[in-house]
Structure formats: structure tokens, C-alpha cells
Amino acid sequence: MESNSIVASIKKDYILTVLETGKRVDGREFDEYREIEIIRGYAQRAEGSALVRIGNTQVLAGVKLSLATPFPDTPDEGILSTTAELVPLASPSFDIGPPDERAIELSRVVDRALRESNALDLEKLCIVPNEKVWLVNVDIYILDYDGNLFDASCLAAISALLDARFPKLEDDKIIYEEKTNEALPIKNKPVEVTFAKIGKYTVVDPNLEEEEVMDARITFGITQENELCALQKGLRGSFTREEILDLFDKAIEKAKELRRYLE
Amino acid sequence: MKVGKPEKLIVNGKRLDGRAFDELRPIKIKAGVLKRADGSCYLEWGKNKIIAACYGPREVHPRHLARPDRAILRCVYKMAPFSVKERKKPGPDRRSVELSKVITEALENVVFLNLFPRSAIDVYIEVLQAEGGTRCASLTAASVALADAGVPMKDLVAACAAGKVDGEIVLDLFELEDNYGEADLPVGIVPRTGEITLLQMDGNLTREEFEKALDLAIKGALQVYELQKAALKEKYGGENGGEQ
Amino acid sequence: MQRKVVVPGELVAKGKYRLGEGVYRVGDEIYASVLGLLDIKGSYVKVIPLAGRYIPKAGDYVIGIVKDIQPAFWILDINSPYDGILNVNEFIREVDPSTEDLYKLLPVGSVVHALVKEVNRAKKVLLTLKDKKARILRKGRLIEIEPTRVPRVIGRRSSMISMIKKETKSSIIVAQNGRIWIKTDVDMTKFIEKIIRIIEKEAHTSGLTDRIKGIITSKLKSAEKGEGNEGGEA
């Protein structure tokens, strides 16, 4: 999440000097995540929600369910829609107004992981083919920005989906006040793992300082079968073929670690 | 009668959530909950959950809004899509624009804006979970976030609503009372001087009822004020936490 | 010394006092205007703020980052609501802007330790490098702390910062705008950064200098024994 503020040029020099010693500015190993915490059920008017903290980064995701007409090309499938908001309280570089390109990229990359891993069994969200299906809205709300929004947002989204319970449906009307015990049809639990490339070094879970000076970024969406379900390379810098293959292997290992927080 | 209105909002002299007429919902306030913001506040008021963050004084964007003799204050009230029963579409609506305006004006009264010419002080308020009475809760949280950011103010602004439900004047309406009661009167005050800086009313009240409701709301706001002060002091170890 | 934490609007004194920062008077009564620590010395009352952004004033030293370049001046971010202006004739040496390239002298992203020469009514902040403490900072670690904690990092008559510099044998510049520059090896830089974060967090508590000295001493001891190259056990 590139910020648009001016960064002191000595900052990158220093971060690189530290990386040369085999450690990172905050003392972490190259392949080490910051502390992770997930609180499910944080926003109780949502059908499901989760607050995710990775270090000082805080992301809240809420799931709302409603009824909708299916898309003509998928008449017997429910609809999943993911949006992300870079809420201005999270960073001086986030503005009020419609989502900018950073927010749109973020929501699309999370959406891709959920969709391509078949996280939700959309067919089970069909009520009457061609007529009525469940619409699942996942809204991702960035509350405090200290780097690595992709991984935090994906964790929040899948945690909120796992937390969600169907509301009562009565005479084709949703009674939001009454939640059933029925969970959403979750088929997969994808996670995203992001690396930042700074000079010739790559580190997982970049914090804000690292993001400010990174040359390139790559995010792997990994299914619970350790397969790739989404990929996004960002920024001006580049990766070699070998680097990408190596990072894919590392991402699979890190994904196992992240998935433990979804138990 | 409106659809969904309970038959009675007051049963055996108690309100539907069990409170007495002059009783506030439980309130929890915490200052300094966000790392990036200059100041912040997390507030739970009944089932309302609100986060407010303050940035500033800082450069004004767009520049032509800058005032040569003072800072501008901009509060933005917003509801998360999942904060209400039926998902709220992201983006500003007429209600949140109006609330942002009255909250800003209520706080302009206490902030020493003249100290920071050509700058902006921004307060962002996000309602994460709503249960009625979010404007008073938001104003209360915004005021704590401003103080937490070190913005000079003549006082905090504390807020609370009163209203009329089943013919009774009650304090701090929750969602059902707000939706189906006869009147809602949100009040924001400057506790030190007693000045009223936010005042709206929605419904029907006689002169006598209005006076009673206004006094009740002021009493409620004064209780809220004590919680605001305690939250700010708590961040630094309480009243006598400071040693230097 | 015990100091009361006060909030805006709180009554702090009554009667004949001279007013310092963070207070205002209404008739006979004096109230706090900021969240801070109440400080009354004789007939002088002020509130030491616990939070707040840096507002520049003449005579302050700041660390600025070049954010834009104009034909005859640089615009610097000085971690404040107002930008700093460095005119070409306030550069370290004489510069002829018709022959020399300002983009080469101080490119965007350059970091300087500058003196605030003047703040005019329009809030234009004029900086100068024509001062013996002013300099361009190359290499080293730049961090930001709450500007209100700067006096604590410096300490009374520089006691804190002098002690840290002496014990760790490092170059450190603490600027009024909350920016701190550290230059030494990576291990020691990380350690100093950690110490500064402790001071920032515990600024309002007592016995801080002794506590910090203790942390440094034990770090240096363990470093001698060949342990603790992780930046100390702070």
C-alpha cells in the first residue's frame, strides 16, 4: 500500500544496511510475521465479523447477508461481493471520498483469493434458481495502517465468513434480529502471504517503514490444499523467475502458519 | 401505527431494555487506541461501537480551503456498511453529511482554532455498530480524540439525548425508542460553561416536556463528561499518574 | 515530582498567576486548555502537554526532508502543519542558482538539520543552514517520536541525551520537531532506538534517567561478554 508522502532517502539506505546483517529494522527475521490476533464477532450487527491485528495494523471485516436475484449466467448460484475501504482514520495518506485505486486493488485481490479457492459454496447459497439467492457482502474496513493490508484483509475476510451465521428467513423476508446456528457453506480457507522486495532482499509481512521503501511487492493467495488461487505483483520493481518460485515455496509454509489462526 | 412497533415501549414503569427513565446505557471510553492517528478514541455506548481519530493540525487539502486567521475543523461521520441491520451502501448519504456538519459546529465552539492559522484539524468518526443515539456517542468520542491529539480546547464537549417514549420523558434513547418513540432530543454541552453547542429535535414535545427533556439530557451529558475525563487520564495512569 | 494529569477545561488555579503554555484565563479562574501535566511554580502556572503536533518557532532546530524544489528555494517537510522554506541564500555555502542545480545540491528526500530563522504571520517558516549546528544528514537512522516527548529525551540541561551519547559513543541529533537522527553501527542504532521508545512511552514517569542508565549499563556489560547483540534486553 504505497503511501504518497515523501520518504527520507537515508531511510532506505538504513533499512538496507540492517538487511545486510540478516535482520530487519524491527528485529524480525526475513520470514517472520509480526504478532497476529483475530477477534471474531467484533461487530455484532453484522452476520459475521472479525477484527484482525498484524502488529499495529488493524482491519475489521463484516459480512452482511441479503436476498438478491442471481446473475443470468449463474442462475443457481449465490453472489459474493467484496469491497475494501481505506478509512481515513487509519492513515494520513487515506482520503475521504470514493475508493481510490489502492482500495480497489486491495478488494479485488482479496476477492480473487476467496472466489478462485471456492471459499464459499455458491450453489448452496441458491434459494430459488433464477429468482432468489443469498447475496454475501464482505466489507473490509482498514482501521490502522502499519503495512501489509493484503494479508490482514484476507485473514479478516475469511475469519468473518467463518464467523457468519444465517439470519432467520421467514416468508421470503430476512429477520436480522434472529440469527440461526447455521454457518455459511465454507469450502476452503484461503490465506494471502505478501512479500516486499527491498534492494535484493525479500521479506514477508512488510511493516509501514518497509513498504515505504520497497521496490516491489508480491502477494500469493494459497488454498488449504497449498495451491495457488491468486497472485498479485505490485509496484515498479521486478522479480526474477527463480525468486518467484522460491517465494511461492515460502508462501506455502507461511500460509500453514496463518491458517492456524483460523481454527 | 408503524410496522414493527412494539405494543408498549414502557412496561411496569421500566423501559424495554430494563432501564429506569433517567438511566444511561453502560458506557465505556478508551483514549489512544490507534497508532497512526494523532489522537483517537474507542467508545461503547450500549451496543453502539464507535471509533474516532484526529489528525492535525496539518496542511489543508485542497489548499483554497485554508483560512489565514485560523484552522478549519472538519469532522466526518460515517457508518460502516455492516454497522446496521440492512447493509449500508458505502459512500456519503444525506444523513451522514448533516451529522458531520452539526458535530463539526458543536466542536468548533471549544477548539482554539485561532492558534493554528492556515491548517486543518480533521476528525474521522466511524460507527462500527449502531444501536440508536450514534450522534451523541460520535460527538462524545470525537471530543476525546481531539483532546487525545493534544489539540487545545476550552473544554470537552459531552453529549446525551433525552426524548419522549410512551408519554414519558426518558434519558438516552436506544434504537427501538428512537424509532418508535414520540421525540428524540440530542444535546451537546460545554460542561464548564453550560453552553449548548449541539441541539436537534425530532418529534413532538410541549414547552413543559421540552424543558424536562432538555434538563434530563444535560444531566446525562454531565455523567458522560466524567467518563470522558477519566478515559483521558487513564491513558497516563490516572489523575495522579504524572510524575516528571 | 508528582504532577497532576489535567484535561482541557479543568480548573487548575485561581487568582494572580502568570500564565505559561496550555492554560487560559476566564476572570479570576485559570483552566487547562490541553491534556497534560499541571506545573505550578510560585506564581507561574502552565500545563506541560502530553500530546500535540510540532508548531515551529524561531530558534528551534528541526530535521527536515526535502519535498519540493523551486527555482530559488527548497520546500521541506518538517513534521508540522507548516512547511519549511530553505532559500538558496540560506544554504551551507554560497550558491549561484543560475549556474548550480538545486536538484543536485539537495535532491528530493534529502535530510537536513536546520535552524528555524523566522516564522512570519502568514506561517511561512524560514529555515537556514548558515548555523554551526546545521548540516546535511547523510546515512544514519531517522526516527520520529511524539514532539511533546522531545524535552524528556533531551533531559534537564541535556542530561538524558548527553548520558546516552556518552555511554553508547554515538552521534545523535534530537530535533524539536520530534525527529531523531542516530549514527553508529546497526546493533547500537537498534538499541538506542529501543531506549528512545521507552523514554517516549514513559515520559511522564519519574526516575527515568536512572532507569535508562541501568538499561544501557547492562546492555554494555552483556555486549562485553559477547552476548546481547540483539539490541539489549530492553
PDB file of N, CA, C and O in Angstrom, chain A residues 23, chain C residues 187-188 190 219 222-223 226-232:
ATOM      1  N   LYS A  23      18.987  -9.218   9.494  1.00  0.00           N
ATOM      2  CA  LYS A  23      17.809  -8.924  10.322  1.00  0.00           C
ATOM      3  C   LYS A  23      17.017  -7.772   9.703  1.00  0.00           C
ATOM      4  O   LYS A  23      17.453  -7.169   8.726  1.00  0.00           O
TER       5      LYS A  23
ATOM      6  N   ASP C 187      23.778  -2.511  15.276  1.00  0.00           N
ATOM      7  CA  ASP C 187      23.375  -3.094  16.550  1.00  0.00           C
ATOM      8  C   ASP C 187      23.091  -2.004  17.585  1.00  0.00           C
ATOM      9  O   ASP C 187      22.052  -1.994  18.242  1.00  0.00           O
ATOM     10  N   MET C 188      24.003  -1.047  17.674  1.00  0.00           N
ATOM     11  CA  MET C 188      23.835   0.026  18.655  1.00  0.00           C
ATOM     12  C   MET C 188      22.686   0.943  18.251  1.00  0.00           C
ATOM     13  O   MET C 188      21.944   1.429  19.107  1.00  0.00           O
ATOM     14  N   LYS C 190      19.928   0.112  16.760  1.00  0.00           N
ATOM     15  CA  LYS C 190      18.681  -0.537  17.173  1.00  0.00           C
ATOM     16  C   LYS C 190      18.454  -0.394  18.670  1.00  0.00           C
ATOM     17  O   LYS C 190      17.334  -0.178  19.129  1.00  0.00           O
ATOM     18  N   LYS C 219      23.281  -3.499  29.107  1.00  0.00           N
ATOM     19  CA  LYS C 219      23.487  -3.847  27.687  1.00  0.00           C
ATOM     20  C   LYS C 219      24.983  -3.867  27.357  1.00  0.00           C
ATOM     21  O   LYS C 219      25.486  -4.793  26.712  1.00  0.00           O
ATOM     22  N   SER C 222      26.664  -6.921  28.897  1.00  0.00           N
ATOM     23  CA  SER C 222      26.421  -8.183  28.196  1.00  0.00           C
ATOM     24  C   SER C 222      27.111  -8.179  26.837  1.00  0.00           C
ATOM     25  O   SER C 222      27.533  -9.215  26.342  1.00  0.00           O
ATOM     26  N   ALA C 223      27.275  -6.991  26.245  1.00  0.00           N
ATOM     27  CA  ALA C 223      27.980  -6.904  24.966  1.00  0.00           C
ATOM     28  C   ALA C 223      29.458  -7.257  25.160  1.00  0.00           C
ATOM     29  O   ALA C 223      30.072  -7.915  24.326  1.00  0.00           O
ATOM     30  N   GLY C 226      30.103 -10.685  25.148  1.00  0.00           N
ATOM     31  CA  GLY C 226      29.865 -11.287  23.839  1.00  0.00           C
ATOM     32  C   GLY C 226      28.444 -11.759  23.637  1.00  0.00           C
ATOM     33  O   GLY C 226      28.154 -12.520  22.731  1.00  0.00           O
ATOM     34  N   GLU C 227      27.528 -11.327  24.522  1.00  0.00           N
ATOM     35  CA  GLU C 227      26.110 -11.676  24.339  1.00  0.00           C
ATOM     36  C   GLU C 227      25.357 -10.444  23.864  1.00  0.00           C
ATOM     37  O   GLU C 227      25.930  -9.400  23.659  1.00  0.00           O
ATOM     38  N   GLY C 228      24.068 -10.634  23.769  1.00  0.00           N
ATOM     39  CA  GLY C 228      23.183  -9.478  23.604  1.00  0.00           C
ATOM     40  C   GLY C 228      23.434  -8.655  22.364  1.00  0.00           C
ATOM     41  O   GLY C 228      23.294  -7.446  22.386  1.00  0.00           O
ATOM     42  N   ASN C 229      23.810  -9.294  21.253  1.00  0.00           N
ATOM     43  CA  ASN C 229      23.907  -8.485  20.044  1.00  0.00           C
ATOM     44  C   ASN C 229      22.556  -8.327  19.355  1.00  0.00           C
ATOM     45  O   ASN C 229      22.457  -8.055  18.190  1.00  0.00           O
ATOM     46  N   GLU C 230      21.520  -8.509  20.142  1.00  0.00           N
ATOM     47  CA  GLU C 230      20.155  -8.340  19.624  1.00  0.00           C
ATOM     48  C   GLU C 230      19.624  -6.944  19.892  1.00  0.00           C
ATOM     49  O   GLU C 230      18.491  -6.645  19.596  1.00  0.00           O
ATOM     50  N   GLY C 231      20.440  -6.130  20.502  1.00  0.00           N
ATOM     51  CA  GLY C 231      19.973  -4.782  20.788  1.00  0.00           C
ATOM     52  C   GLY C 231      19.521  -4.615  22.225  1.00  0.00           C
ATOM     53  O   GLY C 231      18.751  -3.726  22.539  1.00  0.00           O
ATOM     54  N   GLY C 232      19.977  -5.498  23.116  1.00  0.00           N
ATOM     55  CA  GLY C 232      19.689  -5.300  24.531  1.00  0.00           C
ATOM     56  C   GLY C 232      18.383  -5.921  24.956  1.00  0.00           C
ATOM     57  O   GLY C 232      17.553  -6.285  24.132  1.00  0.00           O
TER      58      GLY C 232
END
